[in-house]
Amino acid sequence: MKPAASRRKRKEKYRQIAHTADLGLRIWGDSREELFENAGAALTAVLTDRRRLRRQKTAEILLVAPDLEALLVAWLNYLLYLYDVDAFLGREFKVLELTPQRLAARARGETYDPDRHVSRTAVKAATYHHLEIAKRNGRWQATVILDL
Amino acid sequence: MASQVKLRQVDDYRWEIPREGKMRTRGLIFTSQKMMAKIQEDQSLQQVANVATLPGIEGASLAMPDIHWGYGFPIGGVAAFNLDEGVVSPGGVGYDINCGVRLLRTNLQRLEVEPRIEELVNALFSNIPSGLGSRRKDLKLTVPTLHQVMRLGAGWAVKNGYGHSQDLEHIEARGQIPGADPELVSDFAKNRGKDQLGTLGSGNHFVEVGYVLEVYDAKLAAALGLHKDQVTVIVHTGSRGLGHQVCDDYIKVMLKASAKYGIELPDRQLCCAPLSSPEGQRYLGAMAAAANFAFANRQMITHWVRESFEQVLQMGPKDLGLELVYDVAHNIAKMEEHLVNGKKKKLCVHRKGATRAFPPGHPETPAAYQQTGQPVLIPGDMGRYSFVLVGTEQALTETFGSTCHGAGREMSRHAALKVAKGRNIVRELAAQGIVVRGAGRATVDEEIPEAYKDVEAVVAVAHGAGISKKVAKLKPLGVIKG
């Protein structure tokens, strides 16, 4: 691989991958913590233009799951829950604690306002289909398929 | 990613995946030569084979002509499981539990409505909350009320003034799946559902005003109260966030249960539990509750459709004649009796992106359709057409009384956005005489007609194979998209 291309790839936080009926997310992070933070941002970017969200509200989130992959699905689905119930969308995410079974995190963002925010694609859920977290070339990489 | 699955053509409409490896039965796909080429481009056939490995599967692992790659089960998948060893899988129902379609007919002719279509679409758009995270500000349910909704389904809506009791005679299972237990639905799910009853949501959900473009079988059409140029309304939505949460909650339960009962899974999303297990029974109770929420949702939207027509056309309900033809669920697991090797057997039939298609004379076919067979409603994309069919005896014997559910996507949403880029889809459709209002531009662009298979080709297979019978074709005039 050419050096320029690899440098570009290093900086990449997430990418949307095509799936006939649904949508896949490929997420990267230098650490598992960063991987989860980037996953939150990737999800918000599917729903709206993240840059237009202000950091007005904070949500504290604590989740448990049987393993790291299930924890990633639980994290994304909890963010969707917050959106459904409080119309809250996170712009920035900070992982406070992460073990393979437990996640404590903080999301900063605001209440979705259809007059100010862009409505992109609605997401029903993050699924376990083809779910994967692995270390590749020194970085953490995750793949999640979203049901739209 | 091309499919590596072995395939054998049976006839013009049927392909078989021979039983191999861990498969407990064969796969059977209803499609045409032309569509099969497209199907083979993704992993949906592998998914048909994966479903065939699940314990207690009866008959073949089936796929309808609109099959496409889902997660776990393919979309367009049908699988029946016996009560002894069989399983129930939330992934075999999908996140949008009881996503479904209902069709209303009117006393109006196309020419009466066409000049007012823009007003009508605007009225529908303002009366029915739609779009990303749509909620009702005027209707927030208390927990006891929400429990009533989940127990009674469409009947709750009718009891509270949304529609008429005759509506219930024209809904699958009369709009109420038995065995619903709201206590098995989590508080998370209830929180999501409490202000979403009576909302359309987003994605491929819509309300469409159209008209009968073509009648294929005059006798059947007349029995369904349909005739050429008559104005119709289609409502397509499901159980909203409540259903999504029930699915997610029970997938977590089933991941544990699969390990507990020693069920080997080729894909985690296929996680399941024996029908006879407490986990399986709990899911069925919660799923029924979510399904009933969806029936109530479509019933309430119907009420606002009727109000919108009355407002705009200044006509009374009698003159409008907005009556329910039928309402079908296309993401559901149902306990049904079927003949297996000549013996009556109770089975749990999963239909994920598939519609029930019961024949004339079947006890579960509503009284009004005992002579015709159960109406089957197949929405297409917003630019082309939708179809009305009826169920057949052939479907009952071959597909556990099931058929297709829609056009099925052909293009990913990304590809669709690329194709739509630089175009004004709303204006293009307007030029074809179709008024579209969507909450977000992205939704309209992702749902461009080219992104879908031609529903005519899908329906042609279902009709040709005999698993349902064409009655009429409907053409859109105006659509509200989520």
XYZ file of C-alpha atoms in Angstrom:
630
model
C 0.000 0.000 0.000
C 1.222 3.507 -0.802
C 2.247 5.611 2.204
C -0.250 8.365 1.370
C -3.153 5.920 1.310
C -2.164 4.277 4.562
C -1.877 7.660 6.263
C -5.371 8.523 5.161
C -6.690 5.238 6.415
C -5.016 5.696 9.812
C -7.074 8.795 10.462
C -10.344 7.226 9.464
C -12.831 6.816 12.324
C -15.691 5.095 10.563
C -17.103 4.339 7.177
C -20.549 3.270 5.997
C -20.602 0.093 3.965
C -23.372 -0.826 1.558
C -25.732 -3.706 2.330
C -28.751 -4.269 0.070
C -31.590 -3.530 2.457
C -29.656 -2.204 5.393
C -26.421 -0.444 6.208
C -23.112 -1.581 7.631
C -20.697 0.431 9.742
C -16.974 -0.183 9.814
C -15.441 1.553 12.773
C -11.800 1.999 13.786
C -10.046 3.131 16.964
C -6.523 3.174 18.364
C -7.929 1.708 21.563
C -11.122 -0.154 22.401
C -12.314 2.983 24.163
C -11.795 5.052 21.038
C -13.511 2.349 18.981
C -16.657 2.721 21.108
C -16.472 6.526 20.984
C -16.175 6.444 17.212
C -19.042 3.961 16.997
C -21.313 6.464 18.756
C -20.285 9.162 16.309
C -20.788 6.808 13.346
C -24.349 6.071 14.448
C -25.230 9.756 14.912
C -23.829 10.451 11.447
C -26.310 7.968 9.953
C -29.212 9.756 11.633
C -28.221 13.395 11.108
C -25.431 15.861 10.302
C -23.379 15.586 13.479
C -21.653 18.964 13.029
C -24.929 20.800 13.486
C -25.511 19.344 16.938
C -24.616 21.516 19.925
C -23.126 20.216 23.148
C -26.056 21.204 25.347
C -27.052 18.080 27.180
C -25.133 15.230 28.720
C -26.248 11.638 29.047
C -24.469 9.234 31.386
C -24.671 5.644 30.230
C -23.860 2.414 32.023
C -24.264 -0.920 30.262
C -23.406 -4.570 30.803
C -23.275 -7.388 28.234
C -21.825 -10.909 27.990
C -18.886 -9.899 25.767
C -17.273 -6.969 24.000
C -19.135 -7.476 20.715
C -22.508 -7.726 22.442
C -21.524 -4.636 24.421
C -20.993 -2.701 21.202
C -24.487 -3.664 19.986
C -25.936 -2.758 23.398
C -24.169 0.622 23.245
C -25.539 1.503 19.816
C -29.026 0.279 20.701
C -29.006 2.287 23.913
C -28.137 5.417 21.948
C -31.098 4.645 19.669
C -33.251 4.220 22.760
C -32.224 7.677 24.028
C -33.082 9.086 20.653
C -36.516 7.429 20.600
C -37.438 8.396 24.137
C -35.805 11.821 24.610
C -34.950 12.759 21.003
C -31.388 13.024 22.319
C -28.559 12.792 19.795
C -24.932 12.676 20.883
C -22.272 14.675 19.081
C -19.327 13.610 21.232
C -18.778 10.447 23.188
C -16.377 9.718 26.017
C -15.771 6.239 27.351
C -15.117 6.425 31.087
C -14.650 2.747 31.742
C -14.584 -0.282 29.462
C -14.162 -3.957 30.232
C -15.400 -6.763 27.962
C -18.598 -6.897 30.023
C -19.148 -3.355 31.176
C -19.246 0.111 29.678
C -19.539 3.495 31.370
C -19.731 6.397 28.967
C -20.864 9.975 28.579
C -22.555 11.424 25.516
C -22.793 15.157 24.881
C -25.246 16.517 22.362
C -28.747 17.924 22.164
C -32.416 17.300 21.527
C -33.201 16.718 17.866
C -35.066 19.639 16.346
C -36.514 18.954 12.888
C -36.325 22.674 12.064
C -32.597 22.949 12.687
C -31.272 19.443 12.164
C -30.976 17.351 9.054
C -33.058 14.177 9.012
C -31.041 11.432 7.363
C -31.700 7.721 7.675
C -33.794 6.158 10.430
C -32.210 3.182 12.173
C -34.312 0.474 13.798
C -31.485 -1.339 15.551
C -27.882 -2.486 15.562
C -27.805 -6.237 14.853
C -25.539 -9.173 15.712
C -25.375 -10.240 12.061
C -21.731 -10.384 10.862
C -20.803 -8.573 14.053
C -17.058 -8.480 14.561
C -14.440 -6.710 16.654
C -10.816 -7.487 15.888
C -7.375 -5.943 16.064
C -6.001 -5.309 12.588
C -2.671 -3.644 11.798
C -2.386 -2.325 15.330
C -5.842 -0.728 15.359
C -9.174 -1.977 16.608
C -11.761 -2.535 13.913
C -15.465 -3.295 14.291
C -18.190 -4.208 11.794
C -21.870 -3.801 12.672
C -24.918 -4.135 10.417
C -27.767 -1.740 11.170
C -31.371 -2.635 10.462
C -32.988 0.319 8.744
C -19.871 -11.186 -2.101
C -21.256 -13.866 -4.350
C -23.121 -16.825 -3.001
C -21.353 -20.211 -2.937
C -24.523 -22.163 -2.254
C -25.410 -25.165 -4.470
C -28.544 -24.602 -6.464
C -30.810 -26.754 -8.632
C -33.567 -25.395 -10.810
C -36.828 -27.313 -10.277
C -39.077 -25.483 -12.767
C -39.675 -21.967 -14.103
C -40.437 -20.609 -10.654
C -38.665 -22.878 -8.190
C -35.045 -23.416 -7.187
C -33.819 -25.871 -4.628
C -30.826 -25.751 -2.300
C -30.163 -29.467 -1.726
C -29.818 -30.591 1.867
C -26.140 -30.640 2.754
C -23.862 -30.527 5.783
C -25.705 -29.319 8.852
C -28.909 -28.527 6.986
C -31.891 -30.473 8.379
C -33.998 -29.826 5.291
C -33.703 -28.408 1.785
C -34.083 -24.776 0.818
C -36.792 -23.801 -1.685
C -36.719 -20.444 -3.433
C -39.548 -19.047 -5.537
C -38.149 -16.762 -8.200
C -37.482 -16.350 -11.922
C -34.314 -16.974 -13.893
C -33.776 -13.246 -14.254
C -34.221 -12.421 -10.582
C -32.095 -15.373 -9.486
C -29.045 -13.789 -11.118
C -29.472 -10.772 -8.861
C -30.204 -12.874 -5.757
C -26.946 -14.757 -6.231
C -24.966 -11.540 -5.926
C -25.414 -11.386 -2.158
C -25.657 -13.819 0.738
C -29.389 -14.359 0.901
C -29.157 -17.969 -0.366
C -26.625 -18.758 2.350
C -29.164 -17.383 4.792
C -31.849 -19.750 3.434
C -29.396 -22.622 4.014
C -28.570 -21.345 7.525
C -32.243 -21.312 8.530
C -32.475 -24.943 7.339
C -30.020 -25.944 10.110
C -32.355 -24.882 12.943
C -33.933 -27.663 15.050
C -37.491 -28.809 14.434
C -37.902 -27.156 11.020
C -40.796 -28.684 9.044
C -40.940 -28.698 5.264
C -38.364 -26.638 3.409
C -36.591 -23.445 4.433
C -38.565 -21.197 2.105
C -37.851 -17.940 0.318
C -40.406 -15.817 -1.491
C -39.664 -14.051 -4.826
C -38.770 -10.768 -3.111
C -35.970 -12.455 -1.160
C -32.998 -10.291 -0.291
C -30.142 -10.283 2.141
C -31.354 -9.615 5.659
C -29.584 -10.264 8.936
C -29.869 -13.825 10.183
C -32.992 -14.843 8.265
C -33.277 -13.559 4.708
C -35.984 -11.022 4.043
C -38.695 -12.922 2.225
C -37.970 -15.994 4.370
C -40.610 -18.400 5.669
C -39.823 -21.199 8.109
C -42.165 -23.427 10.142
C -41.162 -25.257 13.311
C -42.909 -28.072 15.163
C -43.753 -27.851 18.844
C -41.664 -30.875 19.909
C -38.140 -29.856 18.963
C -38.824 -26.660 17.066
C -37.656 -23.173 17.922
C -38.831 -19.593 17.838
C -36.365 -16.902 16.776
C -36.809 -13.130 17.167
C -34.479 -12.750 14.168
C -37.003 -14.748 12.131
C -39.588 -12.068 12.792
C -37.378 -9.000 12.594
C -37.052 -5.772 14.551
C -40.239 -4.273 13.194
C -42.632 -6.804 14.711
C -45.903 -6.878 12.740
C -44.765 -4.459 10.147
C -47.681 -4.732 7.779
C -49.937 -3.254 5.168
C -53.578 -2.311 5.063
C -55.707 -1.345 2.125
C -58.766 0.904 2.181
C -61.181 1.362 -0.675
C -63.369 4.434 -1.312
C -66.497 5.434 -3.205
C -64.364 7.975 -5.067
C -63.202 7.911 -8.646
C -59.717 8.891 -9.712
C -60.941 12.055 -11.496
C -62.616 13.342 -8.323
C -59.432 13.090 -6.292
C -56.683 13.898 -8.795
C -57.239 17.688 -8.748
C -57.181 17.717 -4.921
C -54.294 15.349 -4.405
C -51.806 17.954 -3.253
C -54.179 19.208 -0.552
C -54.922 15.665 0.451
C -51.252 14.743 0.776
C -50.639 17.887 2.840
C -53.547 17.043 5.145
C -52.291 13.485 5.625
C -48.802 14.817 6.265
C -49.973 17.169 8.991
C -52.418 14.705 10.590
C -50.104 11.689 10.739
C -46.723 12.251 12.412
C -43.986 10.827 10.256
C -40.251 10.892 9.877
C -37.249 10.227 12.019
C -38.345 9.687 15.635
C -41.902 10.806 14.958
C -44.041 11.062 18.076
C -47.463 12.336 19.014
C -47.604 15.358 21.247
C -51.357 14.967 21.690
C -51.351 11.325 22.716
C -49.017 10.092 25.391
C -50.140 6.782 26.817
C -50.010 5.857 30.493
C -48.624 2.438 31.318
C -52.057 0.883 32.067
C -53.392 2.202 28.747
C -50.343 0.945 26.891
C -50.976 -2.486 28.437
C -54.548 -2.377 27.136
C -53.259 -1.509 23.656
C -50.845 -4.446 23.745
C -53.559 -6.840 24.928
C -56.392 -5.741 22.656
C -54.611 -4.487 19.513
C -56.827 -2.872 16.884
C -59.836 -3.576 19.134
C -58.463 -1.071 21.654
C -58.349 1.623 18.982
C -61.918 0.873 17.854
C -63.165 0.868 21.459
C -61.647 4.317 21.890
C -63.268 5.834 18.846
C -60.651 5.174 16.176
C -62.612 3.382 13.492
C -65.554 0.954 13.452
C -66.112 -2.544 14.729
C -66.542 -3.765 11.101
C -62.889 -2.823 10.556
C -61.878 -5.674 12.854
C -63.521 -8.247 10.580
C -61.048 -7.221 7.876
C -57.753 -7.542 9.767
C -55.497 -10.581 10.064
C -56.334 -12.307 13.364
C -58.970 -9.549 13.850
C -56.138 -7.245 14.837
C -55.324 -9.134 18.008
C -52.762 -11.918 18.349
C -53.774 -14.140 21.273
C -51.427 -14.738 24.178
C -50.079 -11.194 24.385
C -48.569 -10.474 27.788
C -47.516 -6.839 28.373
C -45.732 -7.901 31.580
C -43.152 -9.594 29.356
C -42.391 -6.310 27.574
C -39.568 -4.307 29.168
C -39.949 -0.785 30.549
C -37.479 0.311 27.874
C -39.835 -0.911 25.185
C -42.832 0.715 26.859
C -40.968 4.024 27.132
C -40.278 3.906 23.416
C -43.886 3.077 22.612
C -45.774 5.500 24.812
C -45.830 8.462 22.434
C -45.379 6.562 19.176
C -48.844 5.051 18.837
C -50.438 6.568 15.748
C -47.164 7.496 14.061
C -45.808 6.340 10.737
C -42.082 6.303 11.470
C -39.462 6.474 8.786
C -37.657 4.328 6.234
C -39.912 2.492 3.804
C -43.118 3.262 5.730
C -45.784 5.298 3.979
C -49.395 6.247 3.437
C -50.312 6.201 -0.234
C -53.418 7.426 -2.040
C -53.805 5.644 -5.359
C -56.346 4.161 -7.724
C -57.132 0.832 -9.347
C -55.183 0.860 -12.609
C -56.026 -2.613 -13.809
C -58.294 -5.478 -12.793
C -57.058 -9.004 -13.565
C -59.974 -10.960 -12.199
C -63.283 -9.087 -12.308
C -65.127 -11.555 -10.096
C -62.510 -11.529 -7.350
C -62.102 -7.756 -7.570
C -65.852 -7.242 -7.211
C -65.889 -9.539 -4.183
C -63.150 -7.387 -2.629
C -65.160 -4.247 -3.488
C -62.603 -3.036 -6.029
C -63.156 -1.673 -9.545
C -61.172 0.226 -12.165
C -60.307 3.886 -11.425
C -61.534 3.595 -7.856
C -59.467 5.526 -5.315
C -57.653 3.438 -2.688
C -55.394 4.089 0.301
C -52.503 1.945 1.524
C -50.968 2.244 5.002
C -47.573 0.592 5.602
C -46.067 0.720 9.100
C -45.407 -1.440 12.160
C -44.759 -1.464 15.893
C -42.255 1.426 15.937
C -39.646 1.675 18.711
C -41.642 -0.611 20.995
C -41.278 -3.531 18.604
C -37.606 -2.812 17.894
C -36.880 -2.870 21.621
C -38.811 -6.127 22.184
C -36.749 -7.756 19.423
C -33.461 -6.436 20.817
C -34.378 -7.442 24.383
C -35.267 -10.987 23.356
C -32.267 -11.455 21.080
C -30.201 -11.010 24.249
C -32.364 -13.618 25.993
C -32.057 -15.985 23.012
C -28.267 -15.659 22.753
C -28.097 -17.143 26.236
C -30.899 -19.624 25.562
C -29.240 -20.991 22.420
C -26.161 -21.849 24.475
C -28.283 -23.231 27.306
C -30.230 -25.593 25.024
C -27.182 -26.511 22.942
C -28.440 -25.036 19.666
C -25.614 -24.571 17.215
C -25.870 -21.259 15.342
C -24.274 -20.459 11.995
C -24.979 -16.752 12.698
C -25.632 -15.128 16.086
C -28.595 -13.247 14.666
C -30.364 -16.636 14.249
C -30.390 -17.128 18.021
C -33.520 -18.910 19.225
C -35.040 -21.056 21.948
C -37.239 -24.151 21.875
C -40.920 -23.285 21.514
C -41.548 -25.394 24.599
C -38.989 -23.490 26.737
C -39.831 -20.622 29.111
C -37.632 -18.315 26.976
C -39.515 -19.270 23.805
C -42.906 -18.833 25.447
C -41.912 -15.473 26.929
C -40.802 -14.190 23.539
C -44.102 -15.275 21.951
C -46.038 -13.382 24.655
C -43.962 -10.228 24.189
C -44.015 -10.503 20.394
C -47.813 -10.783 20.416
C -47.965 -7.658 22.607
C -45.795 -5.723 20.136
C -47.812 -7.097 17.201
C -51.014 -5.849 18.801
C -49.433 -2.425 19.273
C -48.766 -2.412 15.510
C -52.355 -3.405 14.681
C -53.584 -0.542 16.891
C -51.089 1.791 15.211
C -52.406 1.072 11.716
C -55.982 1.322 12.985
C -55.374 4.799 14.429
C -53.606 5.999 11.306
C -56.650 4.781 9.356
C -58.810 7.016 11.527
C -56.675 10.036 10.618
C -56.719 9.034 6.961
C -60.525 9.130 7.108
C -60.456 12.508 8.870
C -58.040 13.930 6.300
C -60.324 12.902 3.422
C -63.353 14.402 5.202
C -61.469 17.663 5.820
C -60.195 18.130 2.304
C -63.110 16.807 0.266
C -65.794 18.112 2.654
C -67.632 14.817 2.439
C -69.187 12.604 5.097
C -67.959 9.088 5.927
C -70.878 7.438 4.060
C -70.126 9.237 0.803
C -66.405 8.642 1.107
C -66.867 4.937 1.819
C -63.343 4.554 3.219
C -63.696 0.914 4.193
C -61.014 -1.529 5.130
C -60.348 -4.213 2.510
C -57.763 -5.995 4.621
C -54.744 -5.637 6.904
C -51.847 -8.120 6.756
C -48.772 -8.630 8.924
C -45.549 -9.352 7.067
C -43.055 -9.660 9.956
C -44.453 -12.163 12.406
C -44.398 -15.671 13.893
C -47.831 -17.310 14.106
C -49.085 -20.495 15.714
C -51.024 -22.218 12.937
C -52.313 -25.670 12.006
C -50.916 -27.153 8.807
C -50.931 -30.523 7.106
C -47.529 -32.171 7.313
C -47.281 -35.493 5.439
C -51.062 -35.744 5.540
C -51.276 -35.097 9.295
C -52.607 -31.966 10.989
C -49.845 -30.393 13.036
C -49.548 -27.237 15.082
C -46.567 -25.211 13.887
C -44.918 -21.895 14.574
C -44.645 -20.228 11.160
C -42.080 -17.421 10.906
C -42.765 -14.919 8.138
C -40.023 -12.345 7.819
C -40.917 -10.117 4.946
C -43.564 -12.570 3.791
C -47.359 -12.374 3.783
C -49.890 -14.968 4.826
C -51.926 -16.169 1.844
C -54.703 -18.457 3.107
C -57.118 -19.980 0.578
C -60.902 -19.799 0.277
C -62.652 -21.888 2.908
C -59.834 -21.807 5.457
C -61.124 -21.248 9.013
C -58.698 -18.341 9.514
C -59.732 -16.627 6.277
C -62.242 -13.938 7.357
C -65.928 -14.537 6.727
C -66.084 -11.835 4.048
C -63.427 -13.657 2.004
C -64.427 -17.293 2.466
C -65.255 -17.494 -1.264
C -62.280 -15.525 -2.588
C -59.372 -16.406 -0.324
C -57.597 -14.026 2.026
C -56.554 -10.737 0.413
C -52.790 -10.267 0.048
C -51.432 -6.722 -0.237
C -48.120 -6.169 -1.985
C -46.873 -2.590 -1.983
C -44.374 -1.613 -4.640
C -42.111 1.401 -4.796
C -43.615 4.898 -4.740
C -43.297 5.506 -8.477
C -44.709 2.333 -9.932
C -47.620 0.291 -8.588
C -48.868 -2.024 -5.867
C -50.816 -5.260 -6.133
C -53.807 -6.936 -4.564
C -53.813 -10.727 -4.668
C -55.630 -13.513 -2.843
C -54.349 -16.620 -1.104
C -54.568 -20.083 -2.668
C -54.733 -23.765 -1.796
C -51.342 -24.145 -3.486
C -49.808 -21.704 -0.981
C -51.287 -23.671 1.890
C -49.738 -26.920 0.703
C -46.419 -25.556 -0.515
C -45.476 -22.507 1.591
C -47.499 -22.913 4.794
C -49.899 -20.403 3.257
C -47.352 -17.689 2.497
C -46.367 -15.423 -0.373
C -44.223 -12.355 -1.131
C -44.524 -9.031 0.734
C -43.204 -6.316 -1.537
C -40.793 -5.392 -4.245
C -37.622 -6.029 -2.298
C -34.639 -3.750 -2.620
C -32.281 -4.207 -5.497
C -29.957 -1.319 -4.702
C -28.365 -0.488 -1.359
C -29.408 2.816 0.143
C -25.956 4.171 -0.673
C -26.247 3.216 -4.291
C -29.738 4.748 -4.327
C -28.455 8.042 -2.921
C -25.726 8.046 -5.568
C -28.254 7.508 -8.344
C -30.520 10.221 -6.878
C -27.719 12.736 -6.488
C -28.238 15.967 -8.386
C -31.817 14.968 -9.220
C -34.992 16.287 -7.709
C -36.893 13.069 -7.065
C -39.986 14.844 -5.738
C -40.216 16.904 -8.942
C -39.551 13.874 -11.153
C -42.393 11.990 -9.506
C -44.645 15.064 -9.739
C -44.046 15.079 -13.486
C -45.417 11.525 -13.523
C -48.481 12.682 -11.606
C -47.371 11.437 -8.182
C -47.242 13.930 -5.311
C -44.730 12.929 -2.639
C -44.124 14.520 0.731
C -41.381 13.159 2.939
C -40.129 14.306 6.304
C -36.566 14.093 5.064
C -35.042 14.388 1.628
C -32.755 11.439 2.320
C -35.726 9.108 2.868
C -37.283 10.080 -0.443
C -33.962 9.689 -2.276
C -33.190 6.319 -0.661
C -36.610 5.104 -1.680
C -36.364 6.044 -5.367
C -38.223 3.606 -7.587
C -35.002 2.349 -9.242
C -33.767 1.073 -5.868
C -36.456 -1.612 -5.908
C -37.075 -4.691 -7.959
C -40.046 -4.260 -10.232
C -42.857 -5.501 -8.014
C -44.631 -6.714 -11.169
C -41.882 -9.304 -11.695
C -42.135 -10.413 -8.041
C -45.905 -10.763 -8.243
C -45.649 -12.582 -11.582
C -43.636 -15.331 -9.864
C -46.079 -15.607 -6.940
C -48.978 -15.802 -9.411
C -47.172 -18.098 -11.855
C -46.110 -20.500 -9.112
C -49.694 -20.482 -7.836
C -48.907 -19.332 -4.270
C -51.294 -16.418 -4.757
C -53.597 -15.053 -7.421
C -53.518 -11.589 -8.986
C -56.657 -9.493 -8.510
C -55.779 -5.867 -9.226
C -52.969 -3.409 -9.750
C -52.969 -0.025 -8.002
C -51.163 3.121 -9.103
C -50.061 5.870 -6.692
C -51.350 9.454 -6.893
C -49.923 10.830 -3.677
C -47.600 9.478 -1.002
C -46.434 10.564 2.434
C -43.108 9.042 3.415
C -41.580 8.938 6.836
